[in-house]
PDB file of C-alpha atoms in Angstrom:
ATOM      1  CA  UNK A   1       4.313  -3.826  25.970  1.00 64.00           C
ATOM      2  CA  UNK A   2       6.465  -1.852  28.373  1.00 82.00           C
ATOM      3  CA  UNK A   3       8.925   0.350  26.534  1.00 89.00           C
ATOM      4  CA  UNK A   4      12.133   1.637  28.176  1.00 93.00           C
ATOM      5  CA  UNK A   5      11.732   5.220  29.371  1.00 93.00           C
ATOM      6  CA  UNK A   6      13.890   8.320  29.500  1.00 91.00           C
ATOM      7  CA  UNK A   7      14.144  10.390  32.704  1.00 92.00           C
ATOM      8  CA  UNK A   8      11.367  12.702  31.439  1.00 87.00           C
ATOM      9  CA  UNK A   9       9.043   9.693  31.206  1.00 88.00           C
ATOM     10  CA  UNK A  10       8.969   9.521  27.417  1.00 90.00           C
ATOM     11  CA  UNK A  11       9.809   6.323  25.560  1.00 93.00           C
ATOM     12  CA  UNK A  12      13.502   5.766  24.849  1.00 95.00           C
ATOM     13  CA  UNK A  13      13.015   5.035  21.153  1.00 95.00           C
ATOM     14  CA  UNK A  14      16.755   4.729  20.533  1.00 95.00           C
ATOM     15  CA  UNK A  15      16.919   1.770  22.913  1.00 96.00           C
ATOM     16  CA  UNK A  16      13.689   0.272  21.580  1.00 96.00           C
ATOM     17  CA  UNK A  17      15.098   0.196  18.074  1.00 96.00           C
ATOM     18  CA  UNK A  18      18.858  -0.106  18.532  1.00 96.00           C
ATOM     19  CA  UNK A  19      19.593  -2.094  21.699  1.00 96.00           C
ATOM     20  CA  UNK A  20      22.265  -4.583  20.540  1.00 95.00           C
ATOM     21  CA  UNK A  21      20.502  -7.828  21.513  1.00 92.00           C
ATOM     22  CA  UNK A  22      16.899  -6.849  22.171  1.00 92.00           C
ATOM     23  CA  UNK A  23      16.191  -3.888  19.889  1.00 95.00           C
ATOM     24  CA  UNK A  24      13.793  -4.152  16.988  1.00 95.00           C
ATOM     25  CA  UNK A  25      16.605  -3.824  14.460  1.00 96.00           C
ATOM     26  CA  UNK A  26      18.564  -6.588  16.213  1.00 96.00           C
ATOM     27  CA  UNK A  27      15.490  -8.790  15.948  1.00 95.00           C
ATOM     28  CA  UNK A  28      15.415  -8.250  12.194  1.00 94.00           C
ATOM     29  CA  UNK A  29      19.095  -9.117  11.947  1.00 95.00           C
ATOM     30  CA  UNK A  30      18.540 -12.418  13.773  1.00 95.00           C
ATOM     31  CA  UNK A  31      16.164 -13.762  11.129  1.00 94.00           C
ATOM     32  CA  UNK A  32      17.772 -16.526   9.079  1.00 94.00           C
ATOM     33  CA  UNK A  33      15.013 -17.053   6.515  1.00 92.00           C
ATOM     34  CA  UNK A  34      12.666 -14.805   4.562  1.00 89.00           C
ATOM     35  CA  UNK A  35       9.719 -16.395   6.369  1.00 89.00           C
ATOM     36  CA  UNK A  36      11.261 -15.560   9.773  1.00 92.00           C
ATOM     37  CA  UNK A  37      12.016 -12.026   8.629  1.00 93.00           C
ATOM     38  CA  UNK A  38       8.454 -11.462   7.439  1.00 91.00           C
ATOM     39  CA  UNK A  39       7.046 -12.875  10.694  1.00 93.00           C
ATOM     40  CA  UNK A  40       9.417 -10.701  12.729  1.00 94.00           C
ATOM     41  CA  UNK A  41       8.398  -7.579  10.809  1.00 94.00           C
ATOM     42  CA  UNK A  42       4.749  -8.481  11.332  1.00 94.00           C
ATOM     43  CA  UNK A  43       5.269  -8.697  15.102  1.00 95.00           C
ATOM     44  CA  UNK A  44       7.101  -5.352  15.048  1.00 94.00           C
ATOM     45  CA  UNK A  45       4.224  -3.736  13.141  1.00 93.00           C
ATOM     46  CA  UNK A  46       1.754  -5.014  15.721  1.00 94.00           C
ATOM     47  CA  UNK A  47       3.934  -3.769  18.609  1.00 93.00           C
ATOM     48  CA  UNK A  48       4.584  -0.304  17.202  1.00 92.00           C
ATOM     49  CA  UNK A  49       1.037   0.307  16.041  1.00 91.00           C
ATOM     50  CA  UNK A  50      -0.930  -1.375  18.815  1.00 90.00           C
ATOM     51  CA  UNK A  51      -3.549   1.268  19.524  1.00 88.00           C
ATOM     52  CA  UNK A  52      -7.103   0.704  18.388  1.00 88.00           C
ATOM     53  CA  UNK A  53      -6.922   3.758  16.098  1.00 87.00           C
ATOM     54  CA  UNK A  54      -3.776   2.394  14.400  1.00 87.00           C
ATOM     55  CA  UNK A  55      -5.625  -0.319  12.470  1.00 88.00           C
ATOM     56  CA  UNK A  56      -5.357   1.529   9.156  1.00 88.00           C
ATOM     57  CA  UNK A  57      -1.630   2.134   9.641  1.00 88.00           C
ATOM     58  CA  UNK A  58      -1.090  -1.538  10.599  1.00 90.00           C
ATOM     59  CA  UNK A  59      -2.928  -2.628   7.459  1.00 90.00           C
ATOM     60  CA  UNK A  60      -0.749  -0.352   5.335  1.00 88.00           C
ATOM     61  CA  UNK A  61       2.461  -1.783   6.784  1.00 87.00           C
ATOM     62  CA  UNK A  62       1.225  -5.361   6.419  1.00 88.00           C
ATOM     63  CA  UNK A  63       0.430  -4.632   2.780  1.00 87.00           C
ATOM     64  CA  UNK A  64       3.939  -3.284   2.247  1.00 83.00           C
ATOM     65  CA  UNK A  65       5.374  -6.401   3.921  1.00 86.00           C
ATOM     66  CA  UNK A  66       3.315  -8.589   1.610  1.00 86.00           C
ATOM     67  CA  UNK A  67       4.642  -6.656  -1.378  1.00 84.00           C
ATOM     68  CA  UNK A  68       8.233  -6.903  -0.152  1.00 82.00           C
ATOM     69  CA  UNK A  69       8.118 -10.611   0.622  1.00 82.00           C
ATOM     70  CA  UNK A  70       5.269 -11.920  -1.510  1.00 76.00           C
ATOM     71  CA  UNK A  71       4.504 -15.592  -1.133  1.00 66.00           C
ATOM     72  CA  UNK A  72       8.047 -16.570  -1.993  1.00 64.00           C
ATOM     73  CA  UNK A  73      10.090 -18.590   0.418  1.00 63.00           C
ATOM     74  CA  UNK A  74      13.242 -17.852  -1.562  1.00 71.00           C
ATOM     75  CA  UNK A  75      15.931 -16.840   0.912  1.00 81.00           C
ATOM     76  CA  UNK A  76      18.294 -15.530  -1.779  1.00 82.00           C
ATOM     77  CA  UNK A  77      16.934 -11.994  -1.274  1.00 84.00           C
ATOM     78  CA  UNK A  78      17.220 -12.134   2.532  1.00 89.00           C
ATOM     79  CA  UNK A  79      20.124  -9.679   2.808  1.00 90.00           C
ATOM     80  CA  UNK A  80      18.411  -7.148   0.534  1.00 88.00           C
ATOM     81  CA  UNK A  81      15.150  -7.522   2.480  1.00 89.00           C
ATOM     82  CA  UNK A  82      16.984  -6.977   5.771  1.00 92.00           C
ATOM     83  CA  UNK A  83      18.618  -3.854   4.355  1.00 91.00           C
ATOM     84  CA  UNK A  84      15.246  -2.436   3.287  1.00 89.00           C
ATOM     85  CA  UNK A  85      13.708  -3.212   6.657  1.00 90.00           C
ATOM     86  CA  UNK A  86      16.663  -1.654   8.500  1.00 92.00           C
ATOM     87  CA  UNK A  87      16.064   1.549   6.549  1.00 89.00           C
ATOM     88  CA  UNK A  88      12.361   1.429   7.370  1.00 88.00           C
ATOM     89  CA  UNK A  89      13.135   0.858  11.044  1.00 91.00           C
ATOM     90  CA  UNK A  90      15.604   3.761  11.182  1.00 92.00           C
ATOM     91  CA  UNK A  91      13.024   6.084   9.655  1.00 88.00           C
ATOM     92  CA  UNK A  92      10.382   4.849  12.061  1.00 90.00           C
ATOM     93  CA  UNK A  93      12.764   5.391  14.970  1.00 92.00           C
ATOM     94  CA  UNK A  94      13.536   8.938  13.846  1.00 90.00           C
ATOM     95  CA  UNK A  95       9.838   9.679  13.385  1.00 87.00           C
ATOM     96  CA  UNK A  96       9.036   8.322  16.847  1.00 88.00           C
ATOM     97  CA  UNK A  97      11.811  10.395  18.407  1.00 90.00           C
ATOM     98  CA  UNK A  98      10.635  13.584  16.673  1.00 88.00           C
ATOM     99  CA  UNK A  99       7.012  12.940  17.654  1.00 86.00           C
ATOM    100  CA  UNK A 100       8.064  12.298  21.232  1.00 88.00           C
ATOM    101  CA  UNK A 101       9.972  15.591  21.411  1.00 87.00           C
ATOM    102  CA  UNK A 102       7.023  17.410  19.834  1.00 86.00           C
ATOM    103  CA  UNK A 103       4.602  15.840  22.316  1.00 85.00           C
ATOM    104  CA  UNK A 104       6.752  16.893  25.272  1.00 86.00           C
ATOM    105  CA  UNK A 105       7.028  20.451  23.930  1.00 86.00           C
ATOM    106  CA  UNK A 106       3.293  20.755  23.284  1.00 84.00           C
ATOM    107  CA  UNK A 107       2.433  19.259  26.654  1.00 84.00           C
ATOM    108  CA  UNK A 108       4.753  21.765  28.368  1.00 85.00           C
ATOM    109  CA  UNK A 109       3.114  24.630  26.490  1.00 86.00           C
ATOM    110  CA  UNK A 110       6.318  25.290  24.545  1.00 86.00           C
ATOM    111  CA  UNK A 111       5.325  23.610  21.314  1.00 76.00           C
ATOM    112  CA  UNK A 112       5.496  25.365  17.981  1.00 81.00           C
ATOM    113  CA  UNK A 113       3.145  25.144  15.041  1.00 81.00           C
ATOM    114  CA  UNK A 114       5.597  22.654  13.541  1.00 78.00           C
ATOM    115  CA  UNK A 115       5.310  20.492  16.665  1.00 70.00           C
ATOM    116  CA  UNK A 116       1.509  20.578  16.434  1.00 77.00           C
ATOM    117  CA  UNK A 117       1.684  19.647  12.748  1.00 74.00           C
ATOM    118  CA  UNK A 118       4.060  16.747  13.447  1.00 70.00           C
ATOM    119  CA  UNK A 119       1.646  15.329  16.017  1.00 72.00           C
ATOM    120  CA  UNK A 120      -1.339  15.735  13.704  1.00 74.00           C
ATOM    121  CA  UNK A 121       0.354  14.151  10.680  1.00 71.00           C
ATOM    122  CA  UNK A 122      -0.402  10.531   9.930  1.00 65.00           C
ATOM    123  CA  UNK A 123       1.641   9.317   6.982  1.00 58.00           C
ATOM    124  CA  UNK A 124       2.386   5.630   7.493  1.00 55.00           C
ATOM    125  CA  UNK A 125       4.213   5.390   4.191  1.00 59.00           C
ATOM    126  CA  UNK A 126       6.627   8.227   4.961  1.00 54.00           C
ATOM    127  CA  UNK A 127       8.961   5.764   6.629  1.00 48.00           C
ATOM    128  CA  UNK A 128       8.723   3.365   3.709  1.00 50.00           C
ATOM    129  CA  UNK A 129      10.187   5.569   1.006  1.00 47.00           C
ATOM    130  CA  UNK A 130      13.219   3.312   0.549  1.00 42.00           C
TER     131      UNK A 130
END
């Protein structure tokens, strides 16, 4: 997947997540059933965590999706599910933006110990504390 880029060449995570018609959050908002919402979130998980080494993180997010949606096709909780997923997506966006800034700083030789730690940290559930 080709992500929109900023002038420095890094991914424009704000656009990826928040573009009004094409952003990941807009895609969540367009779902009209719980089944569509779950499928949409599944596609987003696969897109955001597409590297070979991301398989454990993908599995964690899919497990969380299964827990959030279960096997129910009841659409009465759709608004609440969208709200939870919006919060998850905002946290993921913020994490991606911070990691991107840290990567640029480290690559330029201006990174701090905190930047190095951010890049080394792998906590897939951090964004799911909703």
